[in-house]
């Protein structure tokens, strides 16, 4: 029987088992099959299949109406997505476009302090520049940039004095986009301001609006939806509702020392990052992970709310985990599922997500350890909200037993050099990006004499260990592992790599480090940002400028 004599539904079933390159090869055989390969359903299924196999999102998917795309448009989107995924994970990703941002009032003392892609506004970057270091009330400049065209456009700017900290919201549907905390020059008190962004009209009409102003604390450590996390002098976390501008809870630092008075002097409980999931807060400290449970929405509304920095309901830790060594740098991110939106793709609202943790441990020397450690905080598979009892650790979503702390997934050589800037960031889909001094390709575990490297890896593509190993129960190396070690058993599931040139020949592999940029002599990079949904990274420079690089092909 000739292939062309088969019913169309049978032909489509055959296409479901083929990769993109196979479908394109079949197109070259005859006109009848060529027409069949252009059917919209063929490429919609192909895109859905690849999305389930890939940890990365379809670039700029929010701007498409998938149900309204034609067959040709769906094919172009699928091929463009595969090209982006392959480029993003290649040994040396190629930037298809580079845009430079040059802040206003750019003087000789200007320095970039931060660059962040706003998850709420596609193709928008928030930059923070230090303009002047000569006075106690140093001058800073926040600027909002649109970076979707051939050049960057500044859509709003906001000068600030005496800035102490800031935070960008991790929740995309929250009205508050970011907060800043500054010192009032008259009272010397900390003032926190919550900002929203008016998005009515074209991109050039976007501007920042002050929504709330309230007394705060100098150091903020996270903004998640309505919750702003700030730390006080005693290492407690102050939890503010930024929508109302009120202090809601105080999350008590665990009393781990024999003398509670020493807690405020201890650096072990200094909070570096936070994650909020439902009614739970995870605090990632210098040497601890602490889990808190805050009252539900109903109880929260009934709780005492204060407009000042007076007392607030106090919450003790529900569980904690102690690292073996102190941490220099840590970033934690709940892993976001990647799928093509459809009526059947509904993410669970009750199942806690796995949390990726990227850690660089501290040392007694003036520089931290020359390794990045990837840990995974695996949720409790038996967690059920209706059976939660804080007195029973087995009912908690995380840290539900001493053996269920973060597990070591793998370690990455990332050497640093004293006085050379470094940075580590982690995207919600698992892309890790770091800035180090590994410029000598012959010895990647040692810092080069000069220069810098921007490297990355998609951590969510790496399979988790098949089982946990408690310290002392496994190989000799596990006795000194920085966390609970894991064994990758023979036959453990590996990930598959989609190569745009040979998508049909997907083979299991462990992802290699991707080198996005390298400079052999200069040391001008100091900050990084990643936009996985837009396929971009941003590189802050010591002179205040920022370069935005896009890795998505403009067309095929």
XYZ file of C-alpha atoms in Angstrom:
556
model
C 0.000 0.000 0.000
C 1.361 3.415 -0.958
C 1.696 5.945 1.825
C -0.476 8.461 0.000
C -3.394 6.034 -0.043
C -3.668 5.996 3.733
C -6.463 8.016 5.362
C -5.511 11.481 6.598
C -6.078 10.590 10.254
C -3.597 7.710 9.909
C -1.054 10.036 8.285
C -1.443 12.472 11.154
C -0.914 9.665 13.656
C 2.365 8.897 11.885
C 3.394 12.553 12.087
C 2.793 12.526 15.850
C 5.763 10.166 16.251
C 8.138 12.216 14.087
C 10.496 15.021 14.968
C 10.499 18.390 13.215
C 13.329 17.495 10.827
C 11.555 14.283 9.818
C 8.381 16.202 8.998
C 10.350 18.661 6.880
C 12.071 15.780 5.076
C 8.736 14.126 4.284
C 7.622 17.448 2.800
C 10.194 17.010 0.037
C 8.770 13.688 -1.202
C 5.530 14.685 -2.946
C 2.886 17.406 -3.140
C 0.270 15.413 -1.247
C 2.509 14.793 1.750
C 3.843 18.352 1.514
C 0.286 19.640 1.945
C -0.296 17.286 4.861
C 2.821 18.553 6.677
C 1.469 22.107 6.519
C -1.613 21.281 8.527
C -1.895 23.421 11.653
C -2.571 20.411 13.916
C 0.747 18.821 12.948
C 2.804 21.763 14.179
C 0.624 22.514 17.207
C 1.190 18.965 18.415
C 4.908 19.180 17.596
C 5.240 22.376 19.644
C 3.321 20.821 22.555
C 5.487 17.680 22.407
C 8.744 19.612 22.418
C 7.503 21.865 25.241
C 6.907 18.844 27.452
C 10.453 17.627 26.754
C 12.071 21.027 27.222
C 12.369 22.975 30.445
C 12.397 26.286 28.585
C 9.368 28.349 27.544
C 8.268 29.235 24.041
C 9.826 32.698 23.477
C 7.347 35.576 23.732
C 4.421 33.145 23.863
C 2.231 35.700 25.648
C 2.048 37.823 22.510
C 0.542 35.001 20.432
C -3.043 33.819 20.145
C -2.191 30.165 19.601
C -5.749 29.232 18.694
C -5.770 31.896 15.987
C -2.449 31.000 14.332
C -2.518 29.490 10.852
C -0.605 26.350 9.946
C 2.272 28.362 8.442
C 2.440 30.648 11.481
C 2.413 27.673 13.867
C 5.214 26.039 11.882
C 7.349 29.201 12.008
C 6.746 29.518 15.752
C 7.739 25.883 16.327
C 10.930 26.096 14.255
C 11.854 29.448 15.835
C 11.341 27.964 19.296
C 13.514 24.933 18.549
C 16.260 27.171 17.185
C 16.140 29.292 20.340
C 16.255 26.289 22.682
C 19.228 24.816 20.829
C 21.070 28.146 20.790
C 20.371 28.866 24.482
C 21.903 25.536 25.546
C 24.781 25.406 23.055
C 28.425 25.632 24.244
C 28.639 29.211 22.919
C 25.169 30.748 22.435
C 24.997 33.277 19.603
C 23.384 36.666 20.263
C 21.168 37.627 17.316
C 20.731 41.192 18.566
C 22.520 43.520 20.995
C 21.010 46.705 22.430
C 22.884 49.209 24.577
C 21.348 51.142 27.475
C 23.062 54.345 28.538
C 21.500 55.933 31.636
C 20.787 59.640 31.817
C 23.100 61.898 33.880
C 25.854 59.466 33.033
C 28.967 60.872 34.721
C 32.468 59.589 35.392
C 31.454 58.144 38.778
C 28.345 56.323 37.514
C 28.092 52.611 38.311
C 25.416 50.052 37.499
C 24.024 48.476 40.677
C 21.200 46.404 39.257
C 19.467 45.371 36.052
C 16.227 43.355 36.160
C 13.791 42.195 33.501
C 10.281 42.934 34.736
C 8.172 39.750 34.533
C 5.042 41.928 34.509
C 6.041 43.828 31.342
C 7.559 41.829 28.466
C 10.672 43.412 26.935
C 11.074 45.952 29.760
C 14.168 46.383 31.907
C 14.523 48.233 35.201
C 18.027 49.590 35.807
C 19.518 51.114 38.942
C 22.535 53.393 38.572
C 24.655 54.966 41.288
C 25.369 58.487 40.055
C 27.349 60.043 42.888
C 29.370 58.613 45.792
C 30.712 61.876 47.160
C 28.091 62.544 49.852
C 26.255 60.592 52.545
C 22.974 61.025 50.678
C 24.192 59.352 47.544
C 22.249 59.921 44.324
C 20.663 56.982 42.524
C 18.637 56.696 39.356
C 15.964 54.117 38.510
C 15.095 53.923 34.822
C 12.508 51.822 32.980
C 13.564 50.807 29.460
C 11.723 49.260 26.536
C 14.096 46.903 24.673
C 11.915 45.202 22.024
C 13.019 47.314 19.047
C 16.351 48.008 17.442
C 17.338 50.353 20.263
C 16.430 50.895 23.904
C 13.862 53.558 24.790
C 13.646 55.075 28.256
C 9.954 55.262 29.178
C 10.377 56.642 32.710
C 13.078 57.654 35.165
C 13.058 58.205 38.900
C 15.966 59.837 40.821
C 16.356 58.708 44.444
C 18.574 59.800 47.321
C 19.727 57.798 50.357
C 18.534 54.457 48.930
C 19.069 51.494 51.265
C 17.363 48.598 49.399
C 14.806 47.669 46.758
C 12.842 44.610 45.597
C 11.077 43.587 42.374
C 7.905 41.514 42.606
C 8.234 37.869 41.602
C 4.471 37.510 41.061
C 3.372 38.778 37.653
C -0.289 39.505 38.440
C 0.408 41.663 41.501
C -0.391 45.392 41.178
C 2.809 46.373 43.017
C 5.752 46.052 40.641
C 8.640 47.047 42.896
C 9.475 48.722 46.197
C 12.296 50.967 47.323
C 13.424 51.754 50.856
C 15.284 54.961 51.568
C 16.472 56.900 54.589
C 14.511 60.042 55.366
C 17.096 62.857 55.672
C 15.004 64.684 58.275
C 14.082 61.860 60.661
C 16.804 59.327 59.723
C 14.016 56.719 59.634
C 13.535 54.151 56.871
C 10.689 54.853 54.450
C 9.385 52.163 52.089
C 7.572 53.127 48.888
C 5.549 50.732 46.721
C 5.280 51.505 43.007
C 2.919 50.440 40.266
C 3.275 50.902 36.531
C 0.605 52.530 34.408
C 0.449 50.528 31.187
C -2.372 52.362 29.439
C -1.535 53.406 25.902
C 1.621 52.655 23.869
C 4.927 51.737 25.458
C 6.074 55.354 25.425
C 3.122 56.233 27.711
C 4.127 53.755 30.413
C 5.126 55.455 33.635
C 5.803 54.607 37.266
C 3.271 55.591 39.937
C 3.714 55.751 43.702
C 1.011 53.563 45.282
C 1.898 53.386 48.999
C 4.377 54.888 51.426
C 4.942 53.550 54.936
C 7.647 53.146 57.633
C 9.929 50.231 56.862
C 13.277 48.623 57.586
C 16.554 49.343 55.766
C 17.076 45.891 54.198
C 14.413 44.173 52.098
C 14.974 40.550 51.068
C 12.028 39.772 48.800
C 8.720 40.911 47.303
C 6.191 38.189 46.489
C 2.724 39.364 45.556
C 1.467 41.562 48.409
C 4.214 40.389 50.769
C 7.336 42.474 51.290
C 10.029 40.822 53.413
C 12.461 42.984 55.397
C 14.903 42.100 58.153
C 15.498 43.932 61.423
C 18.553 44.180 63.670
C 17.595 40.958 65.488
C 17.454 38.848 62.295
C 13.649 38.668 62.452
C 11.747 38.966 59.171
C 9.150 41.730 59.068
C 6.322 40.826 56.715
C 4.476 43.803 55.199
C 1.300 43.914 53.133
C 2.354 46.454 50.497
C -1.164 46.770 49.069
C -2.282 48.209 52.417
C 1.078 49.587 53.557
C 0.928 47.739 56.882
C 3.135 45.483 58.941
C 1.327 42.149 59.262
C 3.663 39.607 60.862
C 7.042 39.201 62.492
C 8.734 35.904 61.616
C 10.944 35.106 64.580
C 14.504 34.040 63.928
C 15.059 30.585 65.475
C 16.858 30.636 68.810
C 19.678 28.278 67.903
C 22.255 29.599 70.338
C 22.437 28.846 74.046
C 22.185 32.571 74.759
C 19.266 34.165 72.831
C 20.905 37.564 73.280
C 23.622 36.441 70.870
C 21.171 35.820 68.032
C 21.311 39.431 66.833
C 25.118 39.261 66.689
C 25.174 35.948 64.848
C 25.515 35.998 61.071
C 24.160 32.462 60.723
C 20.545 33.676 60.663
C 21.049 36.632 58.334
C 18.383 36.215 55.650
C 19.692 36.381 52.065
C 16.643 35.308 50.053
C 13.012 34.292 50.532
C 10.433 32.154 48.745
C 6.687 32.344 49.374
C 4.315 29.538 48.447
C 0.729 29.781 49.628
C 0.749 30.362 53.377
C 4.369 29.255 53.756
C 7.564 31.326 53.775
C 11.038 29.881 53.271
C 13.914 32.002 54.532
C 17.353 31.197 53.099
C 19.939 32.418 55.602
C 23.711 32.410 55.932
C 23.641 28.907 57.408
C 19.980 27.957 57.714
C 16.816 27.335 55.754
C 13.801 28.234 57.889
C 10.171 27.355 57.118
C 7.306 29.474 58.464
C 3.554 29.077 58.221
C 1.541 32.300 58.302
C -2.217 32.390 58.976
C -4.612 31.923 56.077
C -6.319 34.828 54.332
C -9.326 34.681 56.674
C -7.203 34.729 59.792
C -4.951 37.357 58.276
C -7.848 39.749 57.767
C -8.838 39.263 61.385
C -5.312 39.806 62.675
C -4.165 43.084 64.153
C -2.733 45.366 61.444
C -0.574 48.319 62.295
C 0.267 51.470 60.373
C 3.485 51.926 62.350
C 6.405 49.697 63.252
C 4.792 48.585 66.481
C 4.331 44.995 67.505
C 2.627 42.544 65.136
C 1.571 38.893 65.447
C 4.695 36.802 65.830
C 5.225 33.536 63.995
C 7.740 30.910 65.083
C 9.583 28.612 62.718
C 7.782 25.406 61.771
C 11.007 23.671 60.649
C 14.621 24.473 59.869
C 17.700 22.998 58.235
C 21.328 23.885 58.941
C 23.958 23.903 56.190
C 27.380 22.513 57.024
C 29.104 25.750 56.049
C 28.199 29.387 55.861
C 26.943 30.750 52.584
C 28.386 33.651 50.646
C 25.733 33.798 47.903
C 22.411 32.005 47.523
C 19.508 32.338 45.108
C 16.387 30.173 45.307
C 13.569 29.862 42.789
C 10.441 27.677 42.671
C 10.583 25.713 39.439
C 7.927 26.818 36.969
C 6.284 24.230 34.765
C 6.562 24.725 31.033
C 3.665 23.837 28.777
C 1.617 25.114 25.878
C -1.570 26.668 27.310
C -4.693 24.616 26.716
C -7.898 23.686 28.444
C -6.349 20.481 29.791
C -3.173 22.089 31.142
C -4.171 23.270 34.595
C -1.381 23.470 37.144
C -2.099 22.189 40.618
C -2.698 24.885 43.195
C -2.129 22.534 46.130
C 1.068 20.708 45.148
C 4.180 22.591 46.325
C 6.812 23.061 43.599
C 10.384 21.852 43.628
C 12.750 24.691 44.536
C 16.115 25.074 42.778
C 18.869 26.532 44.962
C 22.197 27.837 43.685
C 24.805 28.323 46.405
C 28.346 29.628 46.659
C 29.769 28.833 50.088
C 31.938 31.190 52.118
C 35.547 30.708 53.217
C 37.953 32.250 55.709
C 39.726 33.962 52.818
C 38.699 37.299 51.225
C 36.956 35.373 48.417
C 34.323 32.601 48.470
C 34.590 29.000 47.269
C 35.396 28.502 43.575
C 32.386 26.223 43.117
C 28.688 26.741 42.556
C 26.503 24.053 44.129
C 23.094 23.213 42.716
C 20.653 21.908 45.314
C 17.034 20.885 44.995
C 14.539 21.298 47.808
C 12.083 18.534 46.978
C 8.533 18.971 48.325
C 6.722 16.465 50.493
C 4.826 14.170 48.100
C 2.294 13.431 50.852
C 1.535 17.067 51.652
C -2.183 17.871 51.882
C -3.466 21.278 53.058
C -6.411 19.700 54.894
C -4.138 17.450 56.987
C -1.564 20.115 57.946
C -0.559 20.057 61.605
C 2.358 22.257 62.562
C 3.143 19.937 65.460
C 3.696 17.076 63.011
C 6.651 17.745 60.658
C 5.524 14.935 58.350
C 2.564 17.091 57.238
C 4.712 20.071 56.176
C 5.340 20.820 52.459
C 9.121 21.182 52.930
C 11.741 20.146 55.508
C 9.358 17.454 56.687
C 12.131 15.314 58.198
C 15.871 15.637 58.962
C 16.574 13.488 55.898
C 14.537 15.667 53.564
C 16.534 18.866 53.408
C 18.081 20.142 50.162
C 19.798 17.445 48.131
C 22.976 17.963 46.147
C 22.299 17.700 42.418
C 25.730 18.665 41.112
C 28.575 21.175 41.462
C 29.945 23.555 38.836
C 33.507 24.944 38.696
C 33.246 28.735 38.911
C 36.508 30.334 40.055
C 36.615 33.902 41.314
C 39.419 36.428 41.623
C 39.738 38.903 44.465
C 38.387 42.396 43.655
C 36.824 41.132 40.393
C 32.993 41.545 40.284
C 30.833 38.420 40.337
C 27.110 37.684 40.218
C 24.719 34.703 40.318
C 21.080 34.652 39.161
C 18.447 31.978 38.614
C 15.386 32.116 36.357
C 12.011 30.481 37.111
C 12.478 27.898 34.339
C 15.831 26.812 35.741
C 18.332 28.907 33.763
C 21.315 29.694 35.974
C 23.610 32.520 34.915
C 26.796 33.518 36.670
C 29.711 35.899 36.303
C 33.138 34.601 37.277
C 36.836 34.751 36.359
C 37.225 31.457 34.474
C 38.896 32.823 31.351
C 41.522 30.100 30.887
C 39.804 27.310 28.934
C 42.635 24.864 29.682
C 42.005 25.065 33.448
C 38.290 25.865 33.933
C 38.479 25.277 37.681
C 41.055 28.036 38.192
C 40.702 31.770 37.707
C 42.544 33.323 34.819
C 44.995 36.159 35.344
C 42.658 38.677 33.697
C 39.172 39.043 32.326
C 35.694 37.676 33.084
C 33.269 35.026 31.893
C 29.465 34.921 31.707
C 28.382 31.288 31.825
C 25.103 29.493 32.272
C 23.258 26.205 32.440
C 19.619 25.081 32.440
C 19.488 23.373 35.838
C 15.998 21.988 35.334
C 17.350 19.819 32.498
C 19.482 17.861 34.951
C 17.748 14.803 36.453
C 17.460 14.609 40.200
C 19.344 11.880 42.054
C 17.528 8.567 42.082
C 17.698 8.359 45.863
C 18.989 10.301 48.847
C 22.144 9.465 50.744
C 22.589 10.685 54.293
C 26.060 11.951 55.242
C 28.269 8.980 56.050
C 26.011 6.398 54.390
C 27.361 6.654 50.848
C 30.682 7.050 49.041
C 33.594 8.721 50.797
C 32.890 12.092 49.157
C 29.498 12.194 50.837
C 31.161 12.651 54.225
C 32.100 16.202 53.222
C 29.167 17.008 50.950
C 27.754 20.482 51.674
C 24.209 19.084 51.824
C 22.392 15.781 51.611
C 24.112 13.953 48.789
C 22.341 12.076 46.030
C 23.310 9.069 43.960
C 22.641 9.000 40.214
C 21.994 5.286 39.898
C 22.627 3.344 36.722
C 19.568 3.595 34.544
C 18.383 6.807 36.178
C 16.321 8.947 33.837
C 18.311 11.485 31.848
C 17.174 14.429 29.842
C 16.989 14.633 26.068
C 18.624 17.334 24.026
C 16.924 18.909 21.046
C 19.484 19.985 18.473
C 18.057 22.220 15.756
C 20.252 20.574 13.152
C 19.403 16.999 14.126
C 16.211 17.121 16.133
C 15.432 13.556 15.117
C 18.570 12.281 16.824
C 17.794 13.378 20.361
C 20.153 11.615 22.760
C 20.405 11.539 26.556
C 23.016 13.914 27.941
C 24.133 15.895 30.962
C 24.043 19.612 30.061
C 27.391 21.316 29.669
C 28.161 24.835 30.771
C 27.310 27.421 28.119
C 29.706 30.363 27.767
C 27.592 33.348 26.727
C 30.384 35.933 26.754
C 34.033 36.122 27.694
C 36.535 38.974 27.828
C 40.216 38.234 28.292
C 41.492 41.561 29.603
C 38.879 43.948 30.910
C 36.815 43.492 34.072
C 33.873 45.822 33.383
C 30.901 43.478 33.947
C 29.283 43.511 37.373
C 25.545 42.580 37.144
C 23.439 40.041 35.248
C 19.757 39.514 34.470
C 17.913 36.802 32.556
C 14.594 36.803 30.695
C 13.849 33.200 29.736
C 10.453 33.987 28.226
C 12.014 36.617 25.977
C 15.272 34.747 25.322
C 17.416 37.624 26.604
C 20.176 38.348 29.074
C 21.319 41.756 30.310
C 24.855 42.653 31.362
C 25.491 45.579 33.694
C 28.809 47.417 33.422
C 30.867 49.209 36.028
C 30.480 52.490 34.108
C 26.662 52.360 34.350
C 25.895 51.092 30.842
C 23.898 47.912 30.191
C 23.976 45.567 27.190
C 20.860 43.501 26.370
C 21.474 40.425 24.196
C 18.718 38.446 22.454
C 19.232 34.786 21.545
C 15.949 34.245 19.685
C 16.249 34.310 15.875
C 14.189 37.123 14.393
C 12.932 34.949 11.541
C 13.511 31.623 9.795
